[in-house]
Coordinates of C-alpha atoms in Angstrom, one line a residue:
M26 CA 18.4 4.4 -28.0
F27 CA 19.1 1.3 -26.1
R28 CA 21.5 2.4 -23.0
G29 CA 24.4 0.4 -22.2
E30 CA 23.2 -1.9 -25.6
G31 CA 26.6 -3.7 -26.2
R32 CA 28.6 -2.9 -22.9
P33 CA 29.0 -5.3 -19.8
A34 CA 26.7 -5.8 -16.4
V35 CA 27.6 -2.7 -15.7
H36 CA 25.0 -2.6 -12.4
G37 CA 25.0 -5.0 -9.6
Y38 CA 21.8 -6.1 -9.7
D39 CA 20.4 -9.8 -11.1
S40 CA 16.4 -9.8 -9.6
W41 CA 14.3 -6.9 -8.8
V42 CA 10.1 -6.7 -6.9
A43 CA 8.8 -3.4 -7.6
I44 CA 5.5 -3.7 -4.6
G45 CA 2.9 -0.2 -3.8
D46 CA -0.3 1.1 -5.6
S47 CA -0.3 3.0 -8.9
F48 CA 2.9 5.1 -8.6
T49 CA 4.8 1.8 -8.9
E50 CA 1.9 0.5 -11.1
G51 CA 2.4 3.3 -13.9
M52 CA -0.6 4.9 -13.5
G53 CA -0.7 8.7 -16.0
D54 CA 2.6 6.6 -18.9
M55 CA 0.4 4.8 -20.9
A56 CA 1.5 2.7 -23.9
P57 CA -0.4 2.3 -27.7
D58 CA -2.3 -0.1 -26.0
G59 CA -3.6 0.9 -23.7
S60 CA -1.6 -0.5 -20.1
C61 CA 0.3 1.4 -18.4
V62 CA 4.2 1.4 -18.6
G63 CA 5.8 3.6 -16.0
W64 CA 9.2 5.1 -13.7
A65 CA 9.9 1.4 -12.6
D66 CA 8.9 -0.8 -16.3
R67 CA 11.1 2.1 -17.9
L68 CA 13.8 1.4 -15.7
A69 CA 13.4 -1.9 -15.3
E70 CA 14.1 -1.9 -19.8
L71 CA 17.1 -1.2 -19.1
M72 CA 18.6 -2.6 -16.0
A73 CA 17.2 -5.8 -18.8
V74 CA 19.9 -4.6 -21.9
Q75 CA 23.1 -3.8 -19.5
R76 CA 22.6 -7.2 -17.2
P77 CA 21.4 -10.4 -18.7
G78 CA 19.5 -12.6 -17.6
F79 CA 17.3 -9.8 -15.2
Q80 CA 14.3 -11.0 -13.5
Y81 CA 11.6 -8.1 -12.4
A82 CA 8.0 -8.3 -10.7
N83 CA 5.7 -5.7 -10.9
L84 CA 3.2 -6.4 -8.3
A85 CA 1.3 -2.7 -8.2
V86 CA -1.7 -2.1 -8.3
R87 CA -3.8 1.1 -8.9
G88 CA -5.6 1.9 -5.2
K89 CA -3.7 -0.4 -2.7
M90 CA -3.8 1.4 0.9
L91 CA -0.3 0.5 2.9
A92 CA -1.7 -1.9 5.0
E93 CA -3.3 -3.9 1.6
I94 CA 0.0 -3.3 0.2
I95 CA 2.4 -4.9 3.8
A96 CA -1.4 -8.0 3.4
E97 CA -0.7 -9.4 -0.1
Q98 CA 2.2 -7.3 -2.1
V99 CA 5.2 -8.1 1.0
P100 CA 4.9 -11.5 1.8
L101 CA 5.5 -12.2 -2.1
A102 CA 8.7 -9.8 -1.9
E103 CA 9.8 -11.8 1.5
E104 CA 9.9 -15.0 0.0
A105 CA 11.3 -14.4 -3.1
A106 CA 14.0 -12.3 -1.5
P107 CA 15.7 -10.5 -4.9
D108 CA 18.5 -9.1 -4.9
L109 CA 16.0 -5.5 -4.9
V110 CA 13.0 -4.1 -3.4
S111 CA 11.0 -1.3 -4.5
L112 CA 8.7 0.0 -2.0
C113 CA 6.3 3.3 -2.1
G114 CA 3.4 3.0 -0.7
G115 CA 1.5 5.1 2.2
G116 CA 0.4 8.0 -0.5
N117 CA -2.9 7.0 -1.0
D118 CA -3.6 7.3 2.6
I119 CA -2.3 10.6 3.5
I120 CA -4.7 11.7 1.3
T121 CA -7.2 10.2 3.2
P122 CA -8.7 12.5 5.2
G123 CA -8.5 11.4 8.9
T124 CA -5.5 9.6 8.8
D125 CA -2.5 10.0 11.0
P126 CA 0.9 10.1 8.9
D127 CA 3.0 9.0 11.8
D128 CA 0.8 5.8 12.3
V129 CA 0.8 5.2 8.5
A130 CA 4.9 6.1 9.0
A131 CA 5.1 3.1 11.4
D132 CA 3.4 0.5 9.9
F133 CA 6.0 1.3 7.0
D134 CA 9.3 1.6 8.9
A135 CA 8.1 -2.3 10.0
A136 CA 7.4 -3.7 6.7
V137 CA 11.1 -1.8 5.3
A138 CA 12.8 -3.9 8.2
R139 CA 10.9 -6.7 7.6
L140 CA 12.0 -7.1 3.9
R141 CA 15.3 -6.1 4.9
A142 CA 15.4 -8.9 6.6
A143 CA 14.6 -11.3 4.1
G144 CA 17.9 -9.9 2.5
S145 CA 16.4 -7.5 0.1
E146 CA 18.5 -4.5 -0.4
V147 CA 15.6 -1.7 -0.1
V148 CA 15.5 1.8 -2.4
L149 CA 12.2 4.0 -1.3
F150 CA 10.7 7.3 -2.2
T151 CA 9.3 10.5 -0.5
G152 CA 6.2 12.0 -1.5
P153 CA 6.3 14.8 -4.2
D154 CA 5.9 17.5 -3.6
P155 CA 2.1 18.7 -4.1
K156 CA 2.2 22.4 -4.1
V157 CA 1.5 22.7 -7.8
Q158 CA -2.2 20.5 -8.2
P159 CA -5.2 21.3 -6.0
L160 CA -6.2 18.5 -5.3
L161 CA -3.2 17.2 -3.0
R162 CA -2.4 20.9 -1.6
R163 CA -4.5 20.3 1.0
V164 CA -2.2 17.5 2.6
R165 CA 0.6 19.6 1.9
G166 CA 1.7 19.3 5.8
K167 CA 1.0 16.0 5.8
V168 CA 3.1 15.0 2.8
G169 CA 5.9 16.8 4.1
I170 CA 5.6 15.2 7.6
Y171 CA 5.5 12.1 6.2
N172 CA 8.6 12.5 4.4
G173 CA 10.5 13.4 7.2
H174 CA 9.9 9.5 8.9
L175 CA 10.8 8.2 5.4
H176 CA 13.9 9.4 5.5
A177 CA 14.0 8.6 9.2
I178 CA 13.2 5.4 8.3
A179 CA 16.1 4.5 5.1
E180 CA 18.3 5.8 7.5
R181 CA 17.2 3.4 9.9
N182 CA 17.1 0.2 8.0
G183 CA 20.0 1.1 5.6
A184 CA 17.3 1.8 2.9
R185 CA 18.4 3.5 -0.6
L186 CA 15.5 6.7 -0.4
V187 CA 15.2 8.7 -3.6
D188 CA 13.9 11.9 -3.1
L189 CA 11.1 13.3 -5.3
W190 CA 10.2 16.5 -3.0
S191 CA 13.9 17.7 -4.1
M192 CA 13.1 16.9 -7.8
D193 CA 12.4 20.6 -8.9
A194 CA 11.6 18.9 -12.9
L195 CA 8.2 17.8 -10.5
H196 CA 7.6 21.4 -9.7
D197 CA 6.3 22.0 -13.0
K198 CA 2.3 20.8 -14.2
R199 CA 3.1 19.3 -17.8
A200 CA 5.5 16.5 -15.0
W201 CA 1.5 15.4 -14.1
C202 CA -0.8 13.9 -16.8
E203 CA -4.9 15.4 -17.0
D204 CA -6.4 13.9 -13.8
R205 CA -3.7 15.7 -11.0
L206 CA -2.9 13.0 -9.3
H207 CA -0.6 10.9 -11.2
F208 CA 2.9 11.5 -13.2
S209 CA 3.1 12.2 -17.0
S210 CA 5.4 9.7 -19.4
D211 CA 8.0 12.5 -18.9
G212 CA 7.0 12.8 -15.3
H213 CA 7.4 9.0 -14.9
R214 CA 10.6 8.9 -17.3
R215 CA 12.4 11.7 -14.6
I216 CA 11.6 9.5 -11.4
A217 CA 13.0 6.4 -13.5
L218 CA 16.5 8.6 -14.0
R219 CA 16.5 9.6 -11.0
T220 CA 15.7 6.5 -9.1
A221 CA 18.8 4.6 -11.8
E222 CA 21.1 7.6 -10.3
V223 CA 20.2 6.6 -6.4
L224 CA 20.6 2.5 -7.5
G225 CA 24.4 3.6 -9.4
V226 CA 22.7 2.3 -12.9
P227 CA 24.8 4.1 -15.1
V228 CA 22.3 6.3 -17.6
V229 CA 22.7 8.5 -20.3
D230 CA 19.9 11.9 -19.8
D231 CA 19.7 13.6 -17.2
W232 CA 16.6 13.5 -15.4
R233 CA 17.7 17.8 -14.4
E234 CA 17.4 18.6 -18.2
P235 CA 15.4 21.4 -17.6
L236 CA 11.6 21.9 -19.6
P237 CA 11.3 24.2 -22.7
P238 CA 8.8 27.3 -21.8
E239 CA 5.8 27.2 -22.2
D240 CA 3.5 29.8 -23.2
P241 CA 0.9 30.9 -20.8
K242 CA -2.6 30.1 -21.9
P243 CA -5.6 33.0 -21.7
W244 CA -7.4 33.1 -18.2
L245 CA -10.3 31.7 -20.0
R246 CA -8.8 28.9 -21.3
L247 CA -7.0 27.7 -17.4
R248 CA -11.1 27.9 -16.3
Q249 CA -12.2 26.2 -19.3
D250 CA -9.2 23.7 -18.2
D251 CA -10.0 23.5 -14.4
L252 CA -13.7 22.8 -15.7
T253 CA -13.0 19.7 -17.7
W254 CA -11.1 18.3 -14.3
T255 CA -13.2 18.8 -12.1
T256 CA -16.1 17.2 -13.8
T257 CA -13.8 14.3 -15.6
H258 CA -11.5 13.8 -12.7
L259 CA -12.3 15.5 -9.3
L260 CA -16.1 14.6 -8.7
P261 CA -16.0 10.8 -9.9
W262 CA -12.6 10.2 -7.6
V263 CA -15.0 11.5 -4.3
A264 CA -17.6 9.8 -4.8
R265 CA -15.6 6.9 -4.9
Q266 CA -13.8 8.1 -1.9
L267 CA -17.6 8.4 -0.6
R268 CA -18.3 4.9 -1.5
G269 CA -15.2 3.2 -0.4
E270 CA -14.7 2.2 -3.6
S271 CA -10.8 1.5 -5.4
L272 CA -9.9 2.3 -9.0
G273 CA -7.3 -1.6 -8.3
D274 CA -11.1 -3.3 -7.3
G275 CA -10.7 -6.6 -9.2
L276 CA -7.1 -5.5 -11.2
T277 CA -4.1 -8.1 -10.1
P278 CA -0.5 -6.9 -10.1
K279 CA 0.5 -6.8 -14.5
R280 CA 3.5 -8.7 -13.5
P281 CA 3.5 -11.2 -10.9
Q282 CA 6.1 -13.4 -11.4
L283 CA 9.8 -12.7 -11.0
T284 CA 11.1 -13.9 -14.6
P285 CA 13.2 -12.2 -17.1
Y286 CA 12.6 -9.2 -18.3
A287 CA 12.4 -9.9 -22.2
V288 CA 12.7 -6.5 -24.1
D289 CA 11.2 -5.6 -27.0
R290 CA 14.1 -3.9 -29.8
T291 CA 10.5 -3.0 -31.4
H292 CA 8.8 -2.0 -28.9
H293 CA 11.0 -0.4 -26.2
H294 CA 10.7 2.5 -23.6
V295 CA 13.8 3.3 -22.4
F296 CA 14.8 6.7 -21.6

């Protein structure tokens, strides 16, 4: 069902440029053709349904460090000067050993100030609470420090903030995909709903809706799942870290130009 179909324009945005890394590219939320959907595309489709002519670009590429986002994507968003820019970055820096969240936050702050100076409204995202995931749990303290900076950055620059840490629905493992690094389709759907709420975009569904009870898995099955994850996802991730490689090497943005979002009513992914 298309939320907003047949209604007058109900939000105040004519254009949006989404910048960032795999979170905004949409990894973990896959379309039937194998492409990434993600919270941003889901929300953009809803906004386009509600406001004909709505323009959207998604410059995010998986694996990008904050310095790369600032060098490659922020200038394009500044030049386009859309009504709205979404910025989520620094997560790949935070999970890298030896990085200081204070330094990452200082760079992030400067980027937000640039985007605001260009005249765009900016929406930011805290990191989610990684306690539920074994790989990310080890950097929970760094994520918490970084999140504190993000709250201050949003207040200082007059930006909006989507607090992923406080979303109880994301504390459920079913909100995450098999790699335990990215969100599942339902996780992305709920984040899109939460972002719509922050931006004042009307929706029907509620991101707070509890997940149905889950049947507990036998201990042996859990250990088998852990082994599969270790060989399929953890070891390749460690190997890429050691080689200085990224999943995004050689990739280009999926929506590199600010163009009208064409709503496909036969293959839509609105909530």
